[in-house]
Coordinates of C-alpha atoms in Angstrom, one line a residue:
Chain A
M1 CA 5.0 193.3 99.9
L2 CA 8.4 194.8 100.1
T3 CA 11.5 192.6 100.0
V4 CA 14.3 193.3 102.4
R5 CA 17.2 195.3 100.9
I6 CA 20.8 194.3 100.9
I7 CA 22.9 197.5 100.7
P8 CA 26.7 197.5 100.2
C9 CA 28.3 200.7 101.5
L10 CA 31.2 202.5 99.9
D11 CA 33.1 204.7 102.4
V12 CA 34.9 207.1 100.2
R13 CA 38.0 209.2 101.2
D14 CA 39.6 211.5 98.6
G15 CA 37.9 209.6 95.8
R16 CA 38.8 206.0 96.9
V17 CA 36.8 203.4 98.7
V18 CA 38.3 202.8 102.2
K19 CA 37.3 200.8 105.2
G20 CA 38.3 201.2 108.8
V21 CA 37.4 200.1 112.3
R22 CA 35.2 202.5 114.4
F23 CA 35.6 205.1 111.7
S24 CA 39.4 205.2 111.8
G25 CA 42.4 203.1 110.6
L26 CA 41.3 203.4 107.0
R27 CA 42.6 201.1 104.3
D28 CA 42.1 201.2 100.5
A29 CA 39.3 199.0 99.0
G30 CA 39.2 200.1 95.4
S31 CA 37.6 202.5 93.0
P32 CA 34.0 203.7 93.7
P33 CA 32.6 203.1 90.2
E34 CA 34.2 199.7 89.9
R35 CA 32.9 198.6 93.2
A36 CA 29.5 200.0 92.5
A37 CA 29.3 198.1 89.1
A38 CA 30.4 194.9 90.8
Y39 CA 27.7 195.2 93.5
G40 CA 25.0 196.1 91.0
A41 CA 25.9 193.0 89.1
Q42 CA 25.7 190.9 92.3
G43 CA 22.2 192.0 92.9
A44 CA 22.6 194.8 95.4
D45 CA 19.2 196.5 96.1
E46 CA 20.7 199.9 96.7
L47 CA 24.1 201.5 97.3
V48 CA 25.2 203.9 99.9
L49 CA 28.2 206.2 99.3
L50 CA 29.5 208.0 102.4
D51 CA 32.3 210.5 102.1
V52 CA 34.7 210.2 105.0
S53 CA 37.3 212.7 103.7
A54 CA 38.9 214.6 106.4
T55 CA 39.4 217.8 104.4
P56 CA 37.3 220.0 102.1
E57 CA 39.8 219.2 99.3
G58 CA 39.2 215.5 99.7
R59 CA 35.4 216.1 99.7
A60 CA 35.6 218.0 96.5
H61 CA 35.7 214.6 94.8
Q62 CA 32.2 213.8 96.1
T63 CA 30.1 215.1 93.3
E64 CA 32.4 213.7 90.6
T65 CA 32.4 210.3 92.4
T66 CA 28.6 210.4 92.6
R67 CA 28.4 211.1 88.9
R68 CA 30.7 208.3 88.0
V69 CA 28.9 205.8 90.3
R70 CA 25.5 206.9 88.9
E71 CA 26.5 205.9 85.4
Q72 CA 27.3 202.4 86.6
L73 CA 24.1 201.9 88.6
S74 CA 20.5 201.1 87.7
I75 CA 19.5 200.9 91.4
P76 CA 19.0 203.6 94.0
L77 CA 22.0 205.6 95.3
T78 CA 22.2 207.3 98.7
V79 CA 25.0 209.8 99.2
G80 CA 26.1 211.4 102.5
G81 CA 29.1 212.8 104.3
G82 CA 29.5 216.5 105.0
V83 CA 26.1 217.6 103.8
R84 CA 25.3 220.9 105.6
T85 CA 23.1 222.9 103.4
L86 CA 20.3 222.6 100.8
D87 CA 22.9 223.5 98.1
D88 CA 25.1 220.6 99.2
A89 CA 22.2 218.2 98.9
R90 CA 21.1 219.7 95.5
A91 CA 24.6 219.3 94.1
L92 CA 24.6 215.6 95.0
L93 CA 21.1 215.0 93.6
E94 CA 22.0 216.7 90.4
A95 CA 25.1 214.5 90.2
G96 CA 23.0 211.4 90.4
A97 CA 22.1 210.7 94.1
D98 CA 18.5 209.6 94.7
K99 CA 18.6 210.2 98.4
V100 CA 20.8 212.4 100.6
A101 CA 21.9 211.4 104.1
V102 CA 22.6 214.0 106.8
N103 CA 24.3 213.4 110.2
T104 CA 26.3 215.9 112.1
A105 CA 24.8 219.0 110.6
A106 CA 21.3 217.7 111.4
V107 CA 22.2 217.2 115.0
R108 CA 23.7 220.7 115.2
T109 CA 20.8 222.3 113.2
P110 CA 17.7 220.0 113.3
D111 CA 15.8 222.4 111.1
L112 CA 18.0 221.2 108.2
I113 CA 15.9 218.1 108.1
D114 CA 12.6 220.1 107.7
R115 CA 14.1 222.2 104.9
L116 CA 15.5 219.2 103.0
A117 CA 12.1 217.4 103.3
T118 CA 10.2 220.4 102.1
E119 CA 12.5 221.0 99.2
F120 CA 13.2 217.5 98.0
G121 CA 10.6 215.3 99.8
C122 CA 10.9 213.0 102.8
Q123 CA 11.7 210.0 100.6
C124 CA 14.9 211.8 99.7
T125 CA 15.9 212.9 103.2
I126 CA 17.8 210.2 105.1
L127 CA 18.9 210.6 108.7
A128 CA 22.3 208.9 109.3
L129 CA 22.2 208.2 113.0
D130 CA 25.4 207.0 114.7
A131 CA 24.7 205.7 118.1
A132 CA 26.9 204.4 121.0
R133 CA 25.9 202.5 124.1
T134 CA 26.0 204.4 127.3
P135 CA 27.0 203.0 130.7
A136 CA 23.3 203.2 131.7
G137 CA 22.4 200.9 128.9
N138 CA 20.8 203.4 126.6
W139 CA 22.3 204.8 123.3
E140 CA 23.5 208.3 122.7
V141 CA 24.0 210.1 119.4
V142 CA 27.7 210.5 118.3
V143 CA 28.8 212.9 115.6
L144 CA 31.9 213.9 113.7
S145 CA 32.6 210.3 112.7
G146 CA 32.5 209.2 116.3
R147 CA 34.8 211.8 117.7
E148 CA 32.1 213.6 119.7
R149 CA 29.5 212.1 122.1
T150 CA 26.5 214.4 122.3
G151 CA 24.7 213.0 125.3
R152 CA 21.5 213.1 123.3
D153 CA 19.3 210.0 123.5
A154 CA 19.5 208.2 120.1
I155 CA 15.9 206.9 120.2
A156 CA 14.4 210.3 121.0
W157 CA 16.5 211.8 118.2
A158 CA 15.2 209.2 115.7
G159 CA 11.7 210.1 116.6
E160 CA 12.3 213.9 116.4
A161 CA 14.0 213.5 113.0
T162 CA 11.2 211.6 111.5
R163 CA 8.6 214.1 112.8
R164 CA 10.7 216.8 111.1
G165 CA 10.5 214.8 107.8
A166 CA 13.3 212.3 107.6
G167 CA 12.0 209.5 105.5
E168 CA 14.4 206.8 106.5
I169 CA 17.0 206.1 109.2
L170 CA 20.4 204.8 108.4
L171 CA 21.3 203.5 111.9
T172 CA 24.9 202.7 112.6
S173 CA 26.2 201.2 115.9
W174 CA 29.3 203.1 116.7
D175 CA 30.4 200.3 119.1
R176 CA 30.1 197.7 116.4
D177 CA 31.2 199.5 113.2
G178 CA 34.0 197.6 111.5
T179 CA 34.4 195.1 114.4
R180 CA 32.7 192.2 112.7
A181 CA 31.0 191.4 116.0
G182 CA 27.5 191.6 114.5
Y183 CA 24.9 194.3 114.5
D184 CA 23.6 195.8 117.7
V185 CA 20.2 194.1 117.5
D186 CA 18.9 195.7 120.7
L187 CA 19.5 199.1 119.1
I188 CA 17.8 198.1 115.9
A189 CA 14.8 196.8 117.7
A190 CA 14.5 200.0 119.8
V191 CA 14.7 202.3 116.9
A192 CA 12.5 200.2 114.5
G193 CA 9.9 200.1 117.3
A194 CA 10.0 203.9 117.9
V195 CA 9.6 205.1 114.3
R196 CA 7.3 204.4 111.4
V197 CA 9.8 205.0 108.6
P198 CA 12.1 202.3 107.2
V199 CA 15.3 201.5 109.2
I200 CA 18.6 200.5 107.6
A201 CA 20.8 198.6 110.0
S202 CA 24.6 199.2 109.9
G203 CA 27.7 198.5 111.8
G204 CA 29.3 195.1 112.6
A205 CA 28.3 192.6 110.0
A206 CA 30.7 189.7 109.5
G207 CA 28.4 187.1 108.0
P208 CA 24.9 186.4 106.7
E209 CA 23.8 185.3 110.2
H210 CA 24.3 188.8 111.4
L211 CA 22.2 190.2 108.5
L212 CA 19.4 187.7 109.3
A213 CA 19.5 188.7 113.0
A214 CA 19.2 192.4 112.1
L215 CA 16.2 191.8 109.8
R216 CA 14.5 189.7 112.5
A217 CA 15.1 192.5 115.0
G218 CA 13.0 194.8 112.8
A219 CA 15.4 196.3 110.2
D220 CA 13.9 196.9 106.8
A221 CA 17.3 196.8 105.1
V222 CA 20.9 195.8 106.1
L223 CA 24.0 197.7 105.1
A224 CA 27.5 196.1 105.1
A225 CA 30.9 197.0 103.8
S226 CA 33.7 194.8 105.0
I227 CA 32.1 191.5 104.1
F228 CA 31.5 192.6 100.5
H229 CA 34.8 194.5 100.1
D230 CA 36.9 191.7 101.4
R231 CA 35.0 189.3 99.1
D232 CA 34.0 187.1 102.0
M233 CA 30.5 186.9 100.4
T234 CA 28.7 188.2 97.4
V235 CA 25.3 190.0 97.7
G236 CA 23.8 187.0 95.8
A237 CA 25.2 184.5 98.3
V238 CA 23.7 186.6 101.2
K239 CA 20.3 186.6 99.4
D240 CA 20.5 182.8 98.9
Y241 CA 21.1 182.4 102.6
L242 CA 18.3 184.7 103.6
A243 CA 15.8 183.2 101.1
E244 CA 16.5 179.7 102.5
R245 CA 15.4 181.0 105.9
G246 CA 12.1 182.4 104.7
I247 CA 13.2 186.1 104.1
Q248 CA 11.7 187.7 101.0
V249 CA 14.5 188.9 98.7
R250 CA 14.6 190.3 95.2
R251 CA 16.2 188.0 92.7
Chain B
M23 CA 22.0 207.8 63.2
S24 CA 21.8 209.4 66.6
A25 CA 19.9 208.0 69.5
D26 CA 16.3 209.0 69.7
E27 CA 15.7 212.1 71.7
V28 CA 13.6 212.1 74.8
L29 CA 12.6 215.4 76.5
I30 CA 12.6 215.3 80.3
V31 CA 10.4 218.0 81.9
R32 CA 12.4 219.8 84.6
T33 CA 10.1 219.8 87.6
G34 CA 12.3 221.4 90.2
T35 CA 15.0 219.3 91.7
A36 CA 14.3 215.6 91.2
N37 CA 16.6 212.7 90.7
L38 CA 17.0 213.9 87.1
A39 CA 20.5 212.6 86.8
S40 CA 19.2 209.1 87.5
V41 CA 16.4 209.5 85.0
C42 CA 18.9 210.7 82.3
A43 CA 21.3 207.8 83.1
G44 CA 18.5 205.2 82.9
L45 CA 17.2 206.6 79.6
R46 CA 20.8 206.6 78.1
R47 CA 21.2 202.9 79.2
A48 CA 17.9 202.2 77.4
G49 CA 19.3 203.7 74.2
A50 CA 17.7 207.2 74.2
A51 CA 19.2 210.6 74.2
P52 CA 17.6 212.5 77.1
R53 CA 17.4 216.3 77.2
L54 CA 16.0 218.5 80.0
T55 CA 13.5 221.2 79.2
E56 CA 11.0 223.5 81.0
S57 CA 9.6 225.0 77.8
P58 CA 5.9 224.3 77.0
N59 CA 6.6 224.6 73.3
D60 CA 9.3 221.9 73.5
V61 CA 6.9 219.6 75.4
A62 CA 4.2 220.2 72.9
A63 CA 6.4 219.5 69.9
A64 CA 8.6 216.6 71.2
E65 CA 8.1 213.0 70.0
R66 CA 8.7 211.6 73.5
V67 CA 8.4 213.3 76.9
V68 CA 9.2 212.1 80.4
L69 CA 7.4 213.7 83.4
P70 CA 9.5 212.8 86.5
G71 CA 8.7 214.2 89.8
V72 CA 9.5 214.0 93.5
G73 CA 8.5 216.2 96.3
A74 CA 5.0 217.4 97.3
F75 CA 1.9 217.3 95.1
G76 CA 0.9 220.9 95.6
A77 CA 4.4 222.4 94.9
A78 CA 4.8 220.3 91.8
M79 CA 1.4 221.3 90.4
A80 CA 2.2 225.0 91.1
R81 CA 5.5 224.7 89.1
L82 CA 3.7 223.1 86.2
T83 CA 1.0 225.7 86.1
D84 CA 3.5 228.6 86.6
K85 CA 5.5 227.5 83.5
G86 CA 2.4 226.7 81.4
L87 CA 3.3 223.1 81.3
D88 CA 0.0 221.8 82.7
R89 CA -1.9 222.5 79.5
V90 CA 0.6 221.0 77.0
L91 CA 1.1 217.9 79.2
T92 CA -2.7 217.4 79.4
E93 CA -3.1 217.7 75.6
R94 CA -0.4 215.2 74.7
I95 CA -1.4 212.6 77.3
A96 CA -5.1 213.0 76.3
A97 CA -4.1 212.5 72.7
G98 CA -2.1 209.3 73.6
R99 CA 1.2 210.8 72.5
P100 CA 4.4 209.0 73.8
T101 CA 4.7 210.2 77.4
L102 CA 6.2 208.5 80.5
A103 CA 5.2 209.8 83.9
V104 CA 7.2 208.6 87.0
C105 CA 6.4 208.5 90.7
L106 CA 4.8 211.8 91.6
G107 CA 4.2 212.1 87.9
L108 CA 1.5 209.5 88.3
Q109 CA -0.1 211.4 91.1
L110 CA -0.1 214.7 89.2
L111 CA -2.2 213.0 86.5
C112 CA -5.0 212.3 89.0
D113 CA -7.8 214.6 90.2
E114 CA -6.5 215.5 93.6
S115 CA -4.3 214.3 96.5
E116 CA -4.7 214.0 100.2
E117 CA -1.2 215.4 100.4
T118 CA -2.3 218.8 99.4
P119 CA -6.1 219.2 99.8
G120 CA -7.7 221.8 97.6
V121 CA -5.2 221.6 94.7
R122 CA -6.4 220.2 91.4
G123 CA -4.3 217.7 89.5
L124 CA -4.2 217.4 85.8
G125 CA -7.4 215.2 85.9
L126 CA -6.3 212.8 83.2
V127 CA -6.7 209.8 85.6
A128 CA -9.9 209.8 87.5
G129 CA -9.1 209.2 91.1
R130 CA -7.9 210.7 94.4
I131 CA -4.4 210.0 95.8
T132 CA -4.4 208.9 99.5
R133 CA -1.7 208.1 102.0
F134 CA -0.6 204.5 102.8
S135 CA -2.1 202.7 105.8
T136 CA -0.5 203.4 109.2
A137 CA 0.0 199.6 109.5
V138 CA 3.0 199.7 107.1
R139 CA 6.2 201.7 107.0
V140 CA 5.8 205.0 105.2
P141 CA 7.4 206.2 103.0
Q142 CA 7.4 202.9 101.0
L143 CA 11.1 202.7 100.2
G144 CA 12.2 199.6 98.5
W145 CA 11.5 196.8 96.0
N146 CA 7.9 195.6 95.6
L147 CA 6.5 192.9 93.4
V148 CA 4.5 194.3 90.5
A149 CA 2.0 191.9 89.0
A150 CA 1.5 191.8 85.2
G151 CA -1.2 194.0 83.9
D152 CA -4.1 192.1 82.4
G153 CA -3.6 192.3 78.6
A154 CA -1.0 195.0 79.0
P155 CA 1.2 195.7 76.0
L156 CA 4.0 197.2 78.1
L157 CA 3.3 196.0 81.6
H158 CA 3.0 192.3 80.7
D159 CA 6.1 191.1 82.7
P160 CA 5.9 190.8 86.5
G161 CA 8.9 191.8 88.5
H162 CA 10.3 193.7 91.4
A163 CA 10.3 197.5 91.0
Y164 CA 11.8 200.2 93.2
F165 CA 9.3 202.5 94.9
A166 CA 9.8 205.7 96.9
N167 CA 6.4 207.1 97.9
S168 CA 4.1 207.9 100.8
Y169 CA 0.9 208.3 98.7
K170 CA -0.8 206.1 96.2
L171 CA -3.7 205.5 93.9
D172 CA -6.0 202.6 94.9
A173 CA -7.6 201.6 91.7
A174 CA -7.3 202.3 88.0
P175 CA -10.2 204.1 86.3
T176 CA -11.9 202.9 83.1
G177 CA -9.8 203.3 80.0
W178 CA -6.4 202.6 81.7
T179 CA -4.7 199.2 81.9
A180 CA -3.1 198.7 85.4
A181 CA -0.5 196.7 87.1
Y182 CA -0.8 196.4 90.9
A183 CA 1.5 195.9 93.9
D184 CA 0.7 195.6 97.6
H185 CA 1.8 197.7 100.6
G186 CA -0.7 197.4 103.4
G187 CA -3.3 196.9 100.6
R188 CA -3.4 196.8 96.8
F189 CA -2.4 200.0 95.0
V190 CA -1.7 201.0 91.4
A191 CA 2.0 200.4 90.5
A192 CA 1.6 201.5 86.9
L193 CA -0.9 202.4 84.2
E194 CA -0.8 202.4 80.5
R195 CA -3.0 203.7 77.7
G196 CA -1.7 203.8 74.1
N197 CA 1.8 205.3 74.2
V198 CA 1.4 206.7 77.6
L199 CA 3.1 204.8 80.4
V200 CA 2.6 206.0 84.0
C201 CA 4.7 204.4 86.8
Q202 CA 4.4 204.9 90.5
F203 CA 7.7 203.1 90.8
H204 CA 11.0 204.4 89.4
P205 CA 11.8 202.3 86.2
E206 CA 15.2 204.1 86.0
L207 CA 16.1 202.6 89.4
S208 CA 14.5 199.2 88.9
G209 CA 17.5 197.3 87.7
A210 CA 17.3 195.1 84.6
W211 CA 13.5 194.8 84.9
G212 CA 13.1 198.6 84.8
L213 CA 15.5 198.9 81.9
E214 CA 13.5 196.4 79.9
L215 CA 10.3 198.4 80.5
L216 CA 12.0 201.6 79.4
R217 CA 13.2 199.9 76.3
R218 CA 9.7 198.6 75.6
W219 CA 8.2 202.0 76.0
L220 CA 10.9 203.5 73.7
G221 CA 10.5 200.7 71.2
A222 CA 6.7 201.0 71.2
T223 CA 7.0 204.7 70.4
Q224 CA 9.5 204.8 67.5
P225 CA 9.1 208.0 65.6
R226 CA 7.3 207.6 62.3
R227 CA 10.0 208.1 59.8
T228 CA 8.1 207.6 56.6
G229 CA 5.0 209.0 55.0
G230 CA 2.4 211.5 56.1
A231 CA 2.5 214.3 58.5
A232 CA 3.8 213.9 62.1
C233 CA 0.9 213.5 64.5

C-alpha cells in the first residue's frame, strides 16, 4: 500500500527560491540546492521545483538549477514552469527531473499532453492545474500564474488531461495559494473523485491540520512551501503528526 | 584507484540523470552507452527504462542491444534493470500486445486493477525476499508504473509489494538485480541496495580470465 507523500515546493525565480501570496509579492527563501538537501534530510518524499521567472533570461537558470538540485536529492524531482515543447521537457529530464509539469501551454495546446505522454510516458507527464472558485460555486482554470481566467471548468479539464495521458495532477487552489488559510478541500474532493490518477494538493497550507484535511479529502500527496521555508515545521514533524492520526507515512 | 565503472544503456529519454546521480552516490562511475559491444564487454550494466513497452523493445532491437542483454542476463553477469527494464525482461505486456519481450523472466505484464490509482506514483513497502542475498531488507521504495508482474517464475528470488493486489517489486538471480521500483529515487534504502549490488559484483582483480 502506498504511503501519502509530503512534497516541499521550491518556487524558483532567477535561480533563487522565492515565495509569494497568490503568485505575486515574491520574497527570497534561499538557494535551491541547499533547500533541496535540507528537505531531503528531513524525510521529504518528493520535491517540486517550479520556475516562476518572469523573463526568458531568468528561466535560463532552470536546467542548471535542476542539475544542481538533482545532485542533492535521492528522491523524485518534478520540474515545471514555462514548459511549452517536447524539447523543453527533454532538457529538464536530461538535467535530472523525473517528472515534468505543464500548465499554461497545455491549456493553450492540449495535444502537448498527448505528445509528452507518448514520448516520455504518462508517469512523467504531470498536469499542473491552477483553479479558482467562480461566483457560481464551481472552479475555473487560471493560467499565466493566475493572471488570466480561462472560463474553462477545472474538473472537466482534469478529466480531459488524464484521458490525454497526464499521469498525475498537481492541483493548486489559486484562491488559497500563499494565504495560509488551508487547502480548498472541496476542490480536492471534486478532482480526486473525477480522475483515477494521483492528485497532489497545493495552495494554502499553514499547519499539519491542513495537510491532514487535504489527505482525508482524497489527495494522494500534499505540497507545501511557506510552512517549510519559514521553518514553522519540518517534514519529519508533519509526518509524526499524520502518523499519530492513522495516516501511513514513510519513515 | 578510480571508482568502478557502470555502463548505462541509453534507452531513449529516461530519467538518466537521476540514475547517474544515484550510482555516483553509491560510489560507481556511470557512463552512458548504446553500443552492443560495450554492453557485451562491460563488467556492470544498468538497463533503465521509462515509456512504453513496445517502443522500448523496438529501440533495443534496432540497436542490436536485445541479444547482448539477453546473453549477459542469462549468464548471470552483473546487470541491474530498473522499472520498465523489469518488464522488458518478461515474455510480453498487455501495454503493447503482440510485441515479444526478452523472455528472460517467464510471465506476462498486466495493468494494475482499476480499484487503485494508476499510475502507481509513490512510496510502497517492499517486503524482504525469502532468502534473498540483495533484497533481504524490507523498506519503502519509490514506484512509477502502470503495469506490473504478478508473480516470480521459478529460478528467481522475489520481493513483493501491494497495490490493489500483490505484485513483484523486484527479482534477483546471481548478479542480476531487477527492480520495478527506482532504487536511484528510493532515498537511503535505495542507496543501500545499489551499494549491495555494486559490492556483490566487484570485478575480479586477480587470477584467471575475466568471465
